[in-house]
Short mmCIF file of C-alpha atoms in Angstrom, two decimals:
data_model
loop_
_atom_site.label_atom_id
_atom_site.label_comp_id
_atom_site.label_asym_id
_atom_site.label_seq_id
_atom_site.Cartn_x
_atom_site.Cartn_y
_atom_site.Cartn_z
CA MET M 1 -3.12 8.60 -1.90
CA PHE M 2 -1.14 5.30 -2.47
CA TRP M 3 -2.35 3.35 0.97
CA GLU M 4 -5.87 4.08 -0.16
CA ARG M 5 -5.74 2.50 -3.56
CA PHE M 6 -3.42 -0.53 -2.01
CA HIS M 7 -5.98 -1.41 0.46
CA ALA M 8 -8.97 -1.20 -2.02
CA LEU M 9 -7.19 -3.34 -4.19
CA CYS M 10 -6.10 -5.92 -1.66
CA THR M 11 -9.87 -6.15 -0.10
CA GLU M 12 -10.89 -6.46 -3.88
CA ALA M 13 -8.47 -9.32 -4.25
CA GLY M 14 -9.92 -10.69 -0.79
CA LYS M 15 -6.52 -10.63 1.10
CA THR M 16 -5.05 -8.25 3.68
CA PRO M 17 -2.22 -5.87 2.68
CA ASN M 18 0.38 -8.01 4.93
CA ALA M 19 -0.74 -10.92 3.07
CA VAL M 20 0.08 -9.79 -0.47
CA ALA M 21 3.28 -8.08 1.01
CA LYS M 22 4.32 -11.37 1.70
CA GLU M 23 3.13 -12.83 -1.48
CA LEU M 24 5.51 -10.21 -3.34
CA GLY M 25 8.27 -10.78 -0.43
CA LEU M 26 7.96 -7.55 1.28
CA SER M 27 8.10 -6.91 4.89
CA SER M 28 5.07 -5.82 7.35
CA ALA M 29 7.12 -2.96 8.16
CA THR M 30 7.08 -1.56 4.22
CA THR M 31 3.22 -1.95 4.34
CA SER M 32 3.28 -0.03 7.87
CA GLN M 33 5.49 2.81 6.39
CA TRP M 34 3.02 2.99 3.51
CA LYS M 35 -0.01 3.37 6.04
CA ARG M 36 1.52 5.54 9.14
CA ARG M 37 3.93 7.98 6.74
CA GLY M 38 1.77 8.37 3.77
CA SER M 39 5.03 6.67 1.59
CA SER M 40 4.95 5.60 -2.11
CA PRO M 41 6.89 2.59 -2.97
CA SER M 42 9.82 2.27 -4.99
CA ALA M 43 9.68 1.83 -8.21
CA LYS M 44 10.80 -1.45 -8.30
CA THR M 45 8.27 -2.61 -5.77
CA LEU M 46 5.54 -0.40 -7.66
CA ALA M 47 5.92 -2.69 -10.69
CA LYS M 48 5.64 -5.77 -8.63
CA LEU M 49 2.45 -4.63 -7.44
CA SER M 50 1.35 -3.05 -10.93
CA ALA M 51 1.86 -6.73 -12.21
CA TYR M 52 0.09 -8.45 -9.36
CA PHE M 53 -2.79 -6.31 -9.15
CA GLY M 54 -3.11 -5.89 -12.76
CA VAL M 55 -3.50 -2.08 -12.93
CA SER M 56 -0.56 0.66 -14.09
CA ALA M 57 1.34 2.51 -11.48
CA ASP M 58 -0.57 5.74 -12.31
CA ASP M 59 -3.82 3.46 -11.41
CA LEU M 60 -1.75 2.84 -7.59
CA ILE M 61 -0.18 6.46 -7.59
CA GLY M 62 -2.74 8.20 -8.56
CA GLY M 63 -5.68 6.15 -7.26
CA LYS M 64 -7.54 5.59 -10.35
CA SER M 65 -9.62 2.49 -10.90
CA GLY M 66 -9.83 -0.16 -13.45
CA PRO M 67 -7.14 -2.41 -15.17
CA LEU M 68 -4.45 -0.96 -17.39
CA VAL M 69 -5.78 -0.14 -20.65
CA THR M 70 -3.43 1.47 -23.50
CA HIS M 71 -5.07 4.00 -25.65
CA GLU M 72 -2.34 5.37 -28.07
CA LYS M 73 -1.58 3.99 -31.02
CA GLY M 74 1.33 1.53 -30.77
CA THR M 75 2.78 -1.91 -31.56
CA LYS M 76 0.71 -4.96 -32.62
CA ILE M 77 1.64 -8.63 -30.83
CA GLY M 78 0.13 -11.60 -31.70
CA VAL M 79 -2.07 -13.58 -29.13
CA LEU M 80 -0.91 -17.24 -28.48
CA SER M 81 -3.41 -19.60 -26.90
CA SER M 82 -0.61 -21.45 -25.29
CA VAL M 83 3.22 -21.68 -24.79
CA GLY M 84 5.35 -25.12 -24.86
CA ALA M 85 8.50 -26.24 -25.65
CA GLY M 86 7.58 -27.46 -28.95
CA ILE M 87 5.87 -23.85 -30.03
CA PRO M 88 9.03 -20.97 -30.85
CA LEU M 89 7.70 -17.85 -29.44
CA GLU M 90 8.94 -16.22 -32.84
CA ALA M 91 5.91 -17.65 -34.14
CA VAL M 92 3.75 -14.90 -32.49
CA ASP M 93 5.05 -12.28 -35.39
CA VAL M 94 2.59 -14.24 -37.65
CA PHE M 95 -1.10 -13.45 -36.79
CA ASP M 96 -4.21 -12.40 -38.92
CA GLN M 97 -4.49 -8.04 -38.42
CA ASP M 98 -8.18 -8.45 -39.13
CA ASP M 99 -9.19 -10.61 -36.22
CA PRO M 100 -9.28 -8.59 -33.17
CA ASP M 101 -8.70 -11.39 -31.22
CA ALA M 102 -5.71 -12.51 -32.57
CA TRP M 103 -3.83 -9.30 -31.47
CA GLU M 104 -2.97 -6.87 -28.54
CA GLU M 105 -1.68 -3.45 -28.97
CA ILE M 106 1.20 -2.19 -26.69
CA THR M 107 2.72 1.41 -26.50
CA SER M 108 6.10 2.16 -28.57
CA ASP M 109 7.74 2.90 -25.52
CA LEU M 110 6.81 -0.44 -24.01
CA ALA M 111 8.02 -1.96 -27.12
CA ARG M 112 11.54 -0.54 -27.26
CA GLY M 113 11.97 -2.33 -23.75
CA GLY M 114 12.59 -5.61 -25.33
CA GLU M 115 10.71 -8.46 -26.99
CA PHE M 116 6.57 -9.16 -26.13
CA PHE M 117 4.36 -11.78 -26.72
CA ALA M 118 0.50 -12.03 -25.40
CA LEU M 119 -0.82 -15.32 -24.42
CA ARG M 120 -4.40 -16.19 -23.27
CA ILE M 121 -4.99 -17.63 -19.88
CA LYS M 122 -6.85 -21.00 -19.76
CA GLY M 123 -7.05 -21.78 -16.25
CA ASP M 124 -8.05 -20.20 -12.77
CA SER M 125 -5.49 -20.64 -10.47
CA MET M 126 -4.80 -17.01 -10.82
CA LEU M 127 -8.23 -15.47 -9.60
CA PRO M 128 -9.10 -13.30 -8.60
CA ARG M 129 -6.55 -11.06 -10.64
CA ILE M 130 -6.25 -13.25 -13.42
CA ARG M 131 -9.15 -14.80 -15.07
CA ARG M 132 -9.78 -17.52 -17.46
CA GLY M 133 -9.58 -15.86 -21.02
CA ASP M 134 -7.61 -12.98 -19.66
CA VAL M 135 -4.69 -11.79 -22.08
CA VAL M 136 -1.26 -10.94 -20.58
CA ILE M 137 1.36 -9.09 -22.27
CA VAL M 138 4.92 -10.93 -21.23
CA ARG M 139 8.45 -9.67 -22.26
CA LYS M 140 10.54 -12.30 -23.06
CA GLN M 141 13.24 -12.99 -20.11
CA GLU M 142 14.70 -15.83 -18.62
CA THR M 143 15.02 -14.28 -14.92
CA VAL M 144 12.27 -12.14 -12.80
CA GLU M 145 12.58 -10.94 -9.31
CA GLU M 146 11.27 -12.39 -5.89
CA GLY M 147 7.21 -12.18 -6.25
CA GLU M 148 6.82 -11.26 -9.66
CA CYS M 149 4.64 -13.23 -12.06
CA ALA M 150 5.94 -15.14 -15.07
CA ILE M 151 5.48 -17.63 -17.67
CA VAL M 152 7.35 -20.47 -16.77
CA LEU M 153 7.78 -24.32 -18.98
CA VAL M 154 8.00 -27.14 -16.98
CA ASN M 155 9.38 -30.31 -18.45
CA GLY M 156 8.43 -29.31 -21.95
CA ASN M 157 4.80 -28.81 -20.92
CA GLU M 158 2.36 -25.85 -21.48
CA GLY M 159 3.52 -22.86 -19.77
CA VAL M 160 2.10 -22.10 -16.58
CA CYS M 161 1.40 -18.39 -15.53
CA LYS M 162 2.68 -18.13 -11.85
CA ARG M 163 4.17 -15.88 -9.26
CA ILE M 164 7.97 -17.04 -8.66
CA HIS M 165 9.32 -17.35 -5.46
CA TYR M 166 12.83 -18.36 -4.86
CA ARG M 167 14.13 -21.08 -2.22
CA ASP M 168 17.70 -21.69 -0.98
CA ASP M 169 17.15 -25.43 -2.33
CA GLY M 170 15.11 -24.30 -5.49
CA ILE M 171 12.08 -22.46 -6.64
CA ALA M 172 8.36 -22.42 -6.06
CA LEU M 173 5.52 -21.44 -8.66
CA LEU M 174 2.72 -19.72 -6.76
CA SER M 175 -0.79 -19.60 -7.68
CA ASN M 176 -2.78 -16.47 -6.47
CA ASN M 177 -5.46 -18.88 -5.98
CA GLU M 178 -5.00 -20.47 -2.38
CA GLU M 179 -7.04 -23.57 -3.87
CA TYR M 180 -4.02 -24.66 -6.12
CA PRO M 181 -0.97 -25.37 -3.75
CA PRO M 182 2.32 -24.45 -4.71
CA LEU M 183 4.45 -26.17 -7.05
CA VAL M 184 7.90 -26.77 -5.88
CA PHE M 185 11.10 -27.63 -7.59
CA THR M 186 14.69 -28.16 -6.33
CA LYS M 187 17.76 -27.31 -8.22
CA GLN M 188 18.37 -30.82 -9.57
CA GLN M 189 14.56 -30.88 -10.90
CA ILE M 190 15.44 -27.23 -12.38
CA ARG M 191 18.07 -28.47 -14.27
CA ASP M 192 16.95 -31.94 -15.39
CA MET M 193 13.04 -31.67 -16.11
CA PRO M 194 13.73 -28.70 -16.73
CA VAL M 195 11.98 -25.53 -15.30
CA ARG M 196 12.42 -22.67 -17.34
CA ILE M 197 11.31 -18.92 -17.25
CA VAL M 198 10.48 -17.94 -20.74
CA GLY M 199 8.93 -14.22 -19.99
CA LYS M 200 7.59 -11.58 -17.15
CA VAL M 201 3.96 -10.79 -16.77
CA GLU M 202 3.76 -6.86 -17.64
CA GLU M 203 0.19 -6.29 -18.05
CA ILE M 204 -2.70 -8.16 -17.71
CA ARG M 205 -5.76 -7.40 -19.83
CA GLY M 206 -9.26 -8.38 -18.59
CA LYS M 207 -11.38 -9.85 -21.38
CA PRO M 208 -15.41 -10.09 -21.23
#
């Protein structure tokens, strides 16, 4: 049942279901429906939860534990150590196929849904779900929905992995790790610095 799996993932992350819902832009009434009526989230909400917890939609609905793992033969994409204004994302297409740390494989179905790159996480701002050394699979796109996890370039510096919260006066980049305060930018700063979304995190792949 979805609620039991969702509640277990929240507990593992050290957060309450309502706290996670708030971070993703959902109401407490929504989580109450999941609990009391045994209902499941919409496809759109399920995608947000999958990205947040780093598990597949099937894992959430079916109750299977563990990170999202792709078993079928698919498309190889290069793993970047960083993303920055001076680093063309097209460079991700060139990598050493004999080095297993240089690439990740995604399903053919996923690959048909857009252009992708993989990024190795450096810091701990997205703990507990995304750890230093983990790899995120990112779809290249310039916009994401409220609460979704994205790779963002700020002022031409290296890209950061953050959850997106839209404000009336701008945008806030949120960390999962509460030790890191939100990065808040006005609409003027977004234009002038600039602050630019370069992709949406579709999968989180834990690494030893």
